[in-house]
Amino acid sequence: MPRRRLADAIRVLAMDAVQRANSGHPGMPMGMADIAEVLWNDYLRFSPAEPRWWDRDRFVLSNGHGSMLLYSISYLTGYAIDIGELKAFRQLGSRTAGHPEHDPDIGIETTTGPLGQGLANAVGMALAEKTLASTFNRPDHEIVDHYTYVFVGDGCMMEGISHEVCSLAGTLGLGKLVAFYDDNGISIDGPTAGWFTDDTAARFRAYGWHVIDAVDGHDPDAVSAAIEAARGDTARPSLICCKTVIGWGAPNKQGTAATHGEALGEAEVAAARERLGWEHPPFVVPDDVRRAWDARDRGRELEADWQRRLAAYGQAHPDLAAEFSRRMRAELPADWPVHASEIVRTIAAEAREMATRKGSRRSLEGFAPQLPELIGGSADLTGSNNTWHSGSRPVSDSDATGNYVYFGVREFGMAAVMNGLSLHGGFVPYHGTFLVFSDYARNALRMAALIGTRSICVFTHDSIGLGEDGPTHQPVEHTASLRAMPNMHVWRPCDAVETAVAWRAAIERRTGPTSLVLTRQSLPHVERSADQIELISRGAYVLHDCETDPALVLIATGSEVRLAVGAARTLEASGVRVRVVSMPCMEVFEEQAEEYRRRVLPASGVRLAVEAGVADCWWRYVAGRGDVIAMSNFGQSAPGGALFEHYGFTVDTVVETAQRLIQS
């Protein structure tokens, strides 16, 4: 079977699906089809029948607008996707979305589309492979031994995140990462020569990558030779620079932006069929081509061979094999519930005043020894974020057995790399920076929420309370912004005990990311009963109460809980019935049964919410029956205590506002 004919099957399926949807990007699949054919048929280790086997090669389509390349190959190689799904490309309810969405059962390892992030995810997956291999492999028993391949386009290379993560990949020596650069010189606005003249090969050599330059992306032999060269250098990540023609095969539009982001049109599709010698109707692939692509038997053999090696490993190293399997199944240790509860109780018994960022480190000291899968990092703020614990060991090029990554000043890349680590399996990643810099990482946080990755975001210096660094570093809108993101759990604890519960919840959550919003300044320990400690995990609970229905409900988070408690005591002295509700996590509280939510926030009384951030997300709890003490502008440069006084975050202000509400 001629290789070109196999590649043409990708081309015609891609242009047929885009044409039927009258929406999509046919140019990249048509341009990269020859590269993909060589990679999938000769090198990629995968099994359509057992798509989630742990030692499969990972493939990431970073230039995700070319999603029909991936869907076409999934169909051709025998994954559980039929031709009907290709016909339903970009339609409601189909598995063939406009950009690939995480679905390992059909070979989609991650959600891509925002350019550069797939490349960052691939760096994370390659880092996961290297770290797991260094941890678990033993002489004659290499159970972790796979490659991560990624397709990237000009847009990925232009995005700044490509610099962040590729620089790090070179430093860490991720030698089983192979990137294919689709150097076609075309983007949406046309020829890139007007705005992208970088010497990409030189740039990557400067990062410490192995670069194979000027490869003819339409010559299978040249592509194969480049892959062999890349696989021959396992000390450095490899970049294969492929010269391609976007829309190859469309006689009147190839090489132009007209093929990038729109259907070719019926006439051009017909002309392409004629040029390619493809005589079959839309969505019809002849049996001989299907048989040549079908990878199910080969995949079963690869997976079965690995299972035999895993069994032998289990015989030789039973404890390691059990631990490896537990981690790859994303299961917490069997004694985790008992251990986690004991850590929370211990921290509660210590009853110490501390910043919640330090409470976060105290939690890590307790939880980390039970969780070797915890892998952390910080964007050059390790000491400030308190993300390092006594069991932390750095990951390096020469020693990948560690559990801590020094990311440098790379917030966006850090968050996206950690998404890749989580998606690969075997890890519970956490990463840290200042809350104000969550904006730099925001799109990777959004992707974590969209995909549902278990990653933990440690955001410290959470308000104007950080003080003298001023408004550039004082987050005002950031907590509300994170809360606005679907599937993101945001915890803003008021002391070390709530911080420990937040950490436990984040570790146990398997359906999405968690943001921990933590103070720089010290906060007092809050006394609670054992029952109250148990209720923290429900997102909100009654911290202080009156004997009958409250006339006033004070709701607060983080550093403002102490103000609410202080105000409650003052108001009670004048006969006001007050309840204080600590609400460290709105999202978890909203997941509780309605009966519990009504019990915490009763219909009686007025409500006053207090938080040193913007008020937006609080109106759902107080609208029509209360008010919010919040920030309405940026902060200033001054000591934190002076700023709290200046902006009205005091017990006196809470008392005065509460009295006004009660009397109105």
XYZ file of C-alpha atoms in Angstrom:
664
model
C 0.000 0.000 0.000
C 1.596 3.327 -1.041
C 2.219 5.536 1.984
C 0.802 8.549 0.196
C -2.527 6.773 -0.211
C -2.687 6.098 3.526
C -1.989 9.755 4.223
C -4.612 10.778 1.662
C -7.234 8.969 3.734
C -6.603 11.571 6.457
C -6.806 14.373 3.932
C -10.134 13.370 2.407
C -11.798 12.613 5.746
C -10.651 15.982 7.078
C -11.863 17.991 4.111
C -15.142 16.016 3.926
C -15.944 16.594 7.607
C -15.109 20.291 7.467
C -17.107 20.684 4.292
C -20.136 18.909 5.778
C -19.983 21.094 8.904
C -19.139 24.160 6.796
C -16.809 24.960 9.668
C -13.325 23.927 10.698
C -9.671 23.866 9.699
C -8.783 21.521 6.825
C -5.357 22.991 6.077
C -3.317 21.534 8.924
C -4.640 17.943 8.656
C -3.963 17.976 4.933
C -0.505 19.463 5.441
C 0.601 17.167 8.287
C -1.008 13.947 7.012
C 2.260 12.480 5.707
C 4.019 13.096 9.048
C 1.120 11.595 10.974
C 1.016 8.494 8.772
C 4.665 7.702 9.484
C 4.360 8.386 13.201
C 1.229 6.304 13.784
C 2.054 3.379 11.525
C 5.753 2.995 12.324
C 6.505 4.442 15.745
C 3.623 5.304 18.052
C 2.941 2.603 20.669
C -0.789 2.605 21.352
C -3.702 0.197 21.548
C -7.157 1.195 20.287
C -8.606 -1.833 22.087
C -6.935 -0.911 25.421
C -6.553 2.836 25.023
C -5.673 3.655 28.641
C -2.812 1.194 29.201
C -0.261 2.945 31.309
C 2.902 2.614 29.224
C 1.407 3.785 25.937
C 3.112 6.607 24.077
C 1.348 9.920 24.550
C 0.410 12.062 21.578
C -0.722 15.679 21.887
C -2.144 17.814 19.089
C -1.111 21.240 20.332
C -2.314 22.948 17.148
C -5.735 21.624 18.064
C -7.642 23.525 15.404
C -6.520 20.687 13.123
C -8.631 18.283 15.162
C -9.861 16.358 12.123
C -6.378 14.914 11.752
C -6.740 13.282 15.153
C -10.354 12.179 14.635
C -9.521 10.707 11.231
C -6.631 8.704 12.637
C -8.683 7.524 15.615
C -11.302 6.211 13.191
C -8.776 4.660 10.802
C -6.701 2.917 13.467
C -9.698 1.294 15.155
C -10.599 3.321 18.226
C -14.224 3.268 19.421
C -15.305 6.037 17.074
C -17.406 5.389 13.989
C -17.872 7.254 10.742
C -21.047 8.803 12.104
C -18.970 10.782 14.587
C -16.847 12.166 11.758
C -19.989 13.154 9.908
C -21.162 14.903 13.095
C -17.962 16.980 13.324
C -18.581 20.161 15.331
C -22.205 19.237 16.000
C -24.045 19.185 19.319
C -23.379 16.065 21.369
C -20.675 14.572 19.138
C -17.261 13.398 20.346
C -15.691 15.273 17.438
C -15.698 18.808 18.800
C -14.159 21.716 16.956
C -11.030 21.314 19.067
C -10.018 18.012 20.679
C -11.491 17.443 24.123
C -9.898 15.030 26.577
C -11.149 11.548 25.707
C -8.441 8.871 26.066
C -10.845 6.168 24.898
C -10.519 7.568 21.393
C -6.869 8.598 21.707
C -7.279 12.201 22.874
C -4.872 12.684 25.783
C -5.748 16.304 26.527
C -7.970 19.173 25.500
C -6.155 21.508 23.116
C -6.845 24.571 21.048
C -5.518 27.560 23.012
C -2.194 27.509 21.211
C 0.926 26.446 23.057
C -0.873 24.763 25.919
C -0.824 21.338 24.318
C 2.936 21.693 23.997
C 3.073 22.582 27.698
C 0.892 19.572 28.570
C 3.283 17.387 26.572
C 6.217 18.733 28.592
C 4.319 17.741 31.728
C 3.644 14.255 30.352
C 7.302 13.799 29.429
C 8.308 14.991 32.879
C 5.895 12.461 34.381
C 7.434 9.655 32.321
C 10.961 10.585 33.327
C 10.110 10.902 37.011
C 8.099 7.676 37.169
C 10.797 5.794 35.272
C 13.478 7.064 37.650
C 11.355 6.097 40.642
C 10.044 2.684 39.659
C 12.261 1.117 36.993
C 14.807 -1.444 38.112
C 17.523 -3.309 36.196
C 15.880 -5.685 33.712
C 12.456 -4.306 34.675
C 11.640 -1.135 32.768
C 7.894 -0.793 33.213
C 7.879 2.941 32.427
C 9.389 3.455 28.996
C 7.407 5.548 26.556
C 7.646 8.666 24.427
C 5.596 11.823 24.298
C 5.009 13.180 20.802
C 3.459 16.551 20.065
C 2.460 18.422 16.915
C 2.896 22.202 17.069
C 2.287 24.965 14.566
C 3.478 28.515 14.001
C 0.869 29.788 16.429
C 2.158 27.542 19.221
C 5.659 28.820 18.582
C 4.539 32.455 18.678
C 2.743 32.071 21.998
C 4.936 33.026 24.939
C 4.135 29.823 26.793
C 6.248 27.921 24.259
C 9.302 29.776 25.547
C 8.419 29.100 29.182
C 7.958 25.353 28.841
C 10.524 24.539 26.161
C 13.256 26.335 28.065
C 12.354 24.241 31.114
C 12.157 21.017 29.071
C 15.700 21.558 27.856
C 16.947 22.263 31.369
C 15.334 19.099 32.707
C 16.635 16.966 29.832
C 13.291 15.494 28.792
C 14.822 13.222 26.189
C 11.662 11.280 25.397
C 9.803 14.370 24.254
C 9.621 14.754 20.467
C 7.945 17.801 18.936
C 7.035 18.123 15.252
C 6.974 21.745 14.125
C 4.600 22.286 11.207
C 6.575 25.042 9.521
C 4.143 25.993 6.755
C 4.560 29.766 6.998
C 0.825 30.458 7.083
C -1.523 31.565 9.854
C -5.005 33.065 9.857
C -3.818 36.482 8.718
C -1.751 35.041 5.867
C 1.996 34.508 5.311
C 3.775 34.746 8.657
C 6.864 36.393 7.155
C 5.363 39.753 8.081
C 5.267 39.030 11.815
C 7.199 35.841 12.598
C 10.787 35.747 11.385
C 12.381 33.928 14.326
C 15.127 31.410 13.709
C 13.159 28.691 15.495
C 15.863 26.054 15.122
C 18.468 28.323 16.707
C 16.052 29.250 19.463
C 15.505 25.628 20.426
C 19.183 24.804 20.227
C 19.707 27.610 22.724
C 17.196 25.903 25.024
C 19.319 22.755 24.926
C 17.117 20.808 22.509
C 18.220 18.384 19.821
C 17.047 20.011 16.580
C 16.530 18.233 13.262
C 16.061 21.073 10.806
C 14.642 21.456 7.296
C 12.811 18.127 7.068
C 10.527 17.668 4.068
C 7.217 16.986 5.796
C 5.802 15.378 2.668
C 8.634 12.859 2.274
C 7.937 9.790 4.459
C 11.552 8.648 4.293
C 12.798 12.031 5.499
C 10.244 12.073 8.304
C 11.202 8.542 9.352
C 14.906 9.424 9.388
C 14.166 12.460 11.545
C 12.179 10.386 14.049
C 15.010 7.851 14.226
C 17.462 10.665 14.940
C 15.184 12.105 17.620
C 14.751 8.733 19.325
C 18.512 8.225 19.194
C 19.104 11.176 21.527
C 17.438 10.469 24.869
C 19.465 13.097 26.716
C 17.667 16.034 25.120
C 14.149 16.784 23.912
C 13.967 16.860 20.122
C 12.391 19.310 17.717
C 11.758 18.102 14.173
C 11.257 21.135 11.940
C 9.041 20.001 9.068
C 8.577 22.099 5.971
C 5.014 21.495 4.810
C 2.394 22.997 2.540
C -0.818 23.882 4.319
C -3.805 22.298 2.604
C -1.573 19.978 0.556
C -3.653 18.361 -2.169
C -6.109 21.210 -2.721
C -4.862 22.399 -6.108
C -6.141 25.980 -6.042
C -5.888 26.784 -2.327
C -2.939 24.840 -0.911
C -0.235 27.037 0.546
C -2.666 29.839 1.342
C -4.597 31.066 4.384
C -7.791 30.095 2.541
C -7.271 26.512 3.733
C -6.614 27.432 7.345
C -9.939 28.075 9.005
C -12.792 27.464 6.585
C -14.249 24.778 4.392
C -12.585 24.404 0.998
C -15.869 24.582 -0.888
C -17.507 21.875 -2.990
C -15.570 22.727 -6.139
C -12.182 22.649 -4.401
C -13.018 19.414 -2.583
C -13.856 17.831 -5.941
C -10.646 19.182 -7.443
C -8.633 17.828 -4.526
C -10.205 14.398 -4.972
C -9.209 14.421 -8.612
C -5.667 15.520 -7.857
C -5.248 12.885 -5.161
C -6.811 10.199 -7.336
C -9.390 9.517 -4.632
C -12.414 8.150 -6.459
C -14.614 7.343 -3.464
C -17.623 9.318 -2.197
C -17.426 11.498 0.931
C -16.594 9.601 4.130
C -15.895 6.341 2.269
C -12.496 4.739 2.880
C -11.851 1.574 0.862
C -11.334 -1.672 2.722
C -7.682 -2.082 1.751
C -6.837 1.330 3.198
C -8.808 0.579 6.370
C -6.989 -2.718 6.796
C -3.600 -1.071 6.321
C -4.409 1.512 9.015
C -6.060 -0.867 11.502
C -3.820 -0.978 14.591
C -5.965 -3.080 16.901
C -4.048 -6.358 16.630
C -0.655 -4.655 16.834
C -1.866 -2.612 19.796
C -3.107 -5.686 21.632
C 0.299 -7.303 21.197
C 2.121 -4.238 22.493
C -0.157 -3.938 25.497
C -0.025 -7.677 26.244
C 3.780 -7.646 26.086
C 3.839 -4.789 28.590
C 1.410 -6.616 30.867
C 3.794 -9.581 30.871
C 6.649 -7.272 31.818
C 4.524 -5.706 34.553
C 3.715 -9.164 35.930
C 7.416 -10.069 36.007
C 8.134 -6.787 37.746
C 5.464 -7.634 40.303
C 7.148 -10.954 41.001
C 10.550 -9.338 41.443
C 9.419 -6.176 43.245
C 5.933 -6.721 44.681
C 5.852 -3.646 46.913
C 6.989 -1.331 44.142
C 4.516 -2.885 41.716
C 1.639 -2.394 44.152
C 2.608 1.229 44.748
C 2.998 1.916 41.025
C -0.424 0.412 40.300
C -2.071 2.368 43.114
C -0.660 5.630 41.853
C -1.576 4.987 38.236
C -5.128 4.106 39.289
C -5.257 7.488 41.070
C -6.223 5.788 44.313
C -5.254 7.261 47.658
C -3.600 4.925 50.199
C -5.964 2.595 52.038
C -5.285 4.286 55.369
C -5.636 7.783 53.963
C -8.966 8.683 55.659
C -7.650 7.807 59.120
C -4.324 9.529 58.524
C -5.881 12.673 57.041
C -8.334 13.018 59.919
C -5.521 12.657 62.427
C -3.506 15.412 60.734
C -6.467 17.814 60.915
C -7.040 16.982 64.586
C -3.352 17.463 65.367
C -3.259 20.879 63.712
C -6.423 21.875 65.569
C -4.865 20.802 68.887
C -1.767 22.917 68.222
C -3.987 26.056 68.270
C -1.333 28.350 66.852
C -1.611 31.770 65.282
C -0.051 31.752 61.836
C -0.453 32.957 58.284
C -2.523 30.525 56.262
C 0.381 30.197 53.814
C 2.332 28.767 56.762
C -0.684 26.690 57.683
C -0.482 25.342 54.153
C 3.088 24.223 54.694
C 2.075 22.697 58.026
C -0.567 20.710 56.138
C 1.987 19.576 53.574
C 4.287 18.385 56.349
C 1.457 16.232 57.617
C 0.002 14.914 54.369
C 3.077 14.525 52.154
C 4.685 11.533 53.909
C 1.563 9.500 53.115
C 1.412 10.665 49.485
C 4.538 10.015 47.408
C 2.505 11.034 44.355
C 2.446 14.655 45.541
C 4.703 16.690 43.267
C 5.026 20.407 43.836
C 6.595 23.520 42.495
C 6.597 27.282 42.545
C 7.177 30.078 40.055
C 10.324 31.390 41.780
C 8.459 32.031 45.043
C 9.140 28.850 46.974
C 9.964 30.589 50.256
C 7.028 32.980 49.982
C 4.485 30.375 48.864
C 5.659 27.845 51.485
C 5.349 25.069 48.894
C 8.518 23.283 50.023
C 8.222 20.745 52.842
C 10.837 18.731 54.710
C 10.389 15.785 52.345
C 10.774 17.853 49.173
C 13.578 17.002 46.765
C 14.206 18.876 43.509
C 13.739 17.239 40.129
C 16.741 17.777 37.872
C 18.181 16.569 34.602
C 20.526 14.217 36.432
C 18.090 13.093 39.151
C 14.409 12.816 38.284
C 13.432 10.923 41.438
C 12.490 14.148 43.212
C 9.090 15.627 43.927
C 9.622 19.364 43.522
C 10.097 21.455 40.376
C 11.736 24.861 40.458
C 9.747 26.453 37.638
C 11.408 29.843 37.637
C 9.275 32.843 36.695
C 6.924 30.865 34.463
C 3.425 31.015 35.974
C 1.498 30.104 32.814
C 3.884 27.356 31.806
C 3.937 25.971 35.354
C 0.169 25.572 35.531
C -0.022 23.990 32.065
C 2.881 21.606 32.743
C 1.155 20.498 35.946
C -1.992 19.803 33.902
C 0.115 17.463 31.785
C 1.492 15.723 34.861
C -2.028 15.168 36.153
C -3.293 13.923 32.787
C -0.428 11.474 32.434
C -1.297 9.778 35.711
C 0.687 8.793 38.761
C 0.803 12.234 40.360
C -1.170 14.755 42.382
C 0.492 18.028 41.361
C 0.436 21.332 43.220
C 1.974 24.639 42.249
C 2.385 28.048 43.810
C 2.582 31.743 43.075
C 1.103 34.982 44.390
C -2.660 35.249 43.921
C -2.273 38.374 41.804
C -0.241 36.353 39.301
C -3.011 33.824 38.828
C -3.899 36.123 35.935
C -0.685 35.069 34.189
C -1.705 31.426 34.586
C -5.422 31.920 34.048
C -5.911 30.132 30.747
C -4.116 27.043 32.048
C -6.299 27.161 35.160
C -9.339 27.370 32.897
C -8.119 24.361 30.930
C -7.630 22.419 34.162
C -11.237 23.174 35.094
C -12.496 22.346 31.600
C -10.623 19.043 31.441
C -11.211 18.197 35.096
C -7.591 17.627 36.085
C -6.722 17.107 39.736
C -4.259 19.935 40.315
C -3.863 22.131 43.367
C -3.120 25.828 42.978
C -1.456 27.459 45.990
C -2.103 31.207 45.760
C -0.589 33.226 48.587
C -0.529 36.941 49.480
C -4.275 37.009 49.024
C -5.362 40.619 49.626
C -4.391 44.176 50.484
C -3.059 42.577 53.655
C 0.239 41.846 51.895
C 0.974 45.528 52.375
C 3.875 47.572 51.106
C 4.334 45.958 47.695
C 1.297 47.969 46.700
C -1.576 47.630 44.238
C 0.459 45.872 41.539
C 0.795 42.919 43.925
C -2.439 43.240 45.906
C -5.173 41.015 44.470
C -8.611 42.587 44.606
C -10.666 40.898 41.905
C -8.772 37.619 41.690
C -10.643 35.463 44.189
C -13.963 36.446 42.628
C -12.509 35.784 39.192
C -11.462 32.275 40.162
C -14.870 31.625 41.700
C -16.475 32.617 38.398
C -14.700 29.756 36.645
C -16.883 26.636 36.302
C -15.518 23.540 38.048
C -12.867 25.456 39.999
C -13.094 24.989 43.762
C -11.769 28.047 45.585
C -10.891 27.755 49.282
C -10.059 30.851 51.347
C -9.417 29.486 54.851
C -9.366 31.601 58.005
C -6.731 29.667 59.974
C -4.476 26.616 59.917
C -7.345 24.219 60.648
C -9.481 25.347 57.717
C -6.310 25.283 55.600
C -5.697 21.645 56.483
C -9.290 20.738 55.611
C -8.935 22.620 52.318
C -5.770 20.682 51.472
C -7.483 17.416 52.280
C -10.454 18.326 50.075
C -8.146 19.307 47.224
C -6.208 16.041 47.429
C -9.376 13.959 47.532
C -11.055 15.809 44.659
C -10.710 13.873 41.388
C -12.975 15.893 39.096
C -11.231 19.230 38.853
C -8.677 21.700 40.191
C -8.655 23.503 43.527
C -7.336 26.976 44.328
C -6.087 27.625 47.855
C -6.189 31.369 48.589
C -3.831 32.086 51.481
C -2.637 35.027 53.581
C 0.813 36.499 54.026
C -0.102 37.945 57.421
C -0.667 35.919 60.580
C -4.226 35.069 61.582
C -5.498 33.925 64.978
C -6.455 30.334 65.655
C -10.238 29.901 65.856
C -11.617 27.642 68.570
C -14.105 25.043 67.300
C -15.822 21.915 68.459
C -15.072 18.562 66.861
C -18.431 18.770 65.080
C -17.538 22.163 63.632
C -14.225 20.828 62.362
C -16.122 18.082 60.536
C -18.434 20.659 58.958
C -15.603 22.716 57.431
C -15.460 20.190 54.591
C -18.996 21.223 53.571
C -17.757 24.604 52.380
C -19.573 26.737 54.958
C -20.644 26.185 58.538
C -21.860 28.004 61.624
C -18.800 29.140 63.552
C -20.566 31.245 66.201
C -24.264 31.223 67.006
C -27.038 32.620 69.156
C -29.702 30.688 71.059
C -32.652 31.662 68.849
C -33.174 32.728 65.249
C -30.496 35.276 64.388
C -31.356 38.875 63.633
C -28.056 39.145 61.779
C -25.926 36.616 59.872
C -22.321 37.633 59.329
C -20.592 35.714 56.495
C -16.841 35.929 56.033
C -13.787 34.144 54.681
C -10.085 34.165 55.352
C -8.634 37.069 57.296
C -12.066 38.667 57.703
C -13.517 35.849 59.791
C -11.795 37.313 62.863
C -13.524 40.624 62.180
C -16.901 38.919 61.970
C -16.331 37.082 65.252
C -15.149 40.274 66.972
C -18.133 42.228 65.675
C -20.521 39.496 66.783
C -19.282 39.731 70.346
C -19.674 43.501 70.364
C -23.187 43.330 68.911
C -24.248 40.594 71.319
C -23.244 42.821 74.216
C -25.948 45.235 73.046
C -28.539 42.448 72.738
C -28.318 41.616 69.008
C -28.773 37.958 68.068
C -25.837 37.177 65.743
C -24.679 34.151 63.786
C -21.229 33.988 62.194
C -20.813 31.747 59.149
C -17.353 30.916 57.902
C -17.577 30.141 54.179
C -14.142 29.009 53.037
C -15.468 27.455 49.805
C -18.603 28.711 48.052
C -18.495 25.990 45.413
C -18.495 23.141 47.904
C -21.227 24.839 49.927
C -23.394 25.102 46.810
C -22.986 21.341 46.276
C -24.583 20.600 49.649
C -28.203 19.586 50.063
C -30.670 22.463 50.177
C -31.668 21.520 53.716
C -28.093 22.018 54.953
C -27.682 25.307 53.096
C -30.896 26.649 54.611
C -29.798 25.515 58.047
C -26.529 27.459 57.728
C -28.109 30.523 56.120
C -31.633 30.751 57.555
C -34.418 32.849 56.122
C -34.534 34.977 59.266
C -32.384 38.040 59.796
C -30.373 40.364 57.633
C -27.028 39.335 56.182
C -23.666 41.055 55.979
C -20.742 39.547 54.049
C -17.171 40.668 54.697
C -14.232 39.952 52.376
C -11.187 41.980 51.378
C -11.890 41.642 47.667
C -14.534 42.781 45.205
C -18.131 42.195 46.226
C -19.468 40.622 43.023
C -19.800 36.977 44.065
C -21.370 37.832 47.428
C -24.602 39.362 46.206
C -26.163 35.920 45.719
C -26.129 35.570 49.499
C -27.101 39.079 50.590
C -29.055 40.682 47.724
C -32.296 42.218 48.929
C -31.591 41.471 52.552
C -28.191 42.882 53.400
C -24.873 44.333 52.282
C -21.222 43.526 51.588
C -18.114 45.118 53.046
C -15.626 44.738 50.235
C -13.100 46.481 48.008
C -14.329 48.743 45.227
C -10.933 49.817 43.902
C -7.278 48.840 43.880
C -5.183 49.046 47.028
C -2.217 51.211 47.936
C 1.349 50.806 49.147
C 1.329 50.792 52.940
C 1.571 48.339 55.833
C -1.232 45.775 55.703
C -2.745 46.836 59.012
C -2.949 50.444 57.883
C -4.662 49.393 54.660
C -7.282 47.323 56.478
C -8.015 50.331 58.661
C -8.113 52.701 55.677
C -10.502 50.550 53.647
C -12.827 49.785 56.529
C -11.946 46.185 57.311
C -12.291 46.649 61.043
C -14.557 45.394 63.785
C -15.968 48.912 64.205
C -16.947 49.138 60.531
C -18.617 45.734 60.648
C -20.539 46.717 63.777
C -21.649 50.067 62.346
C -22.756 48.509 59.051
C -24.621 45.740 60.877
C -26.452 48.205 63.108
C -27.525 50.212 60.072
C -28.876 47.070 58.388
C -30.777 45.954 61.493
C -32.330 49.374 61.991
C -33.311 49.936 58.366
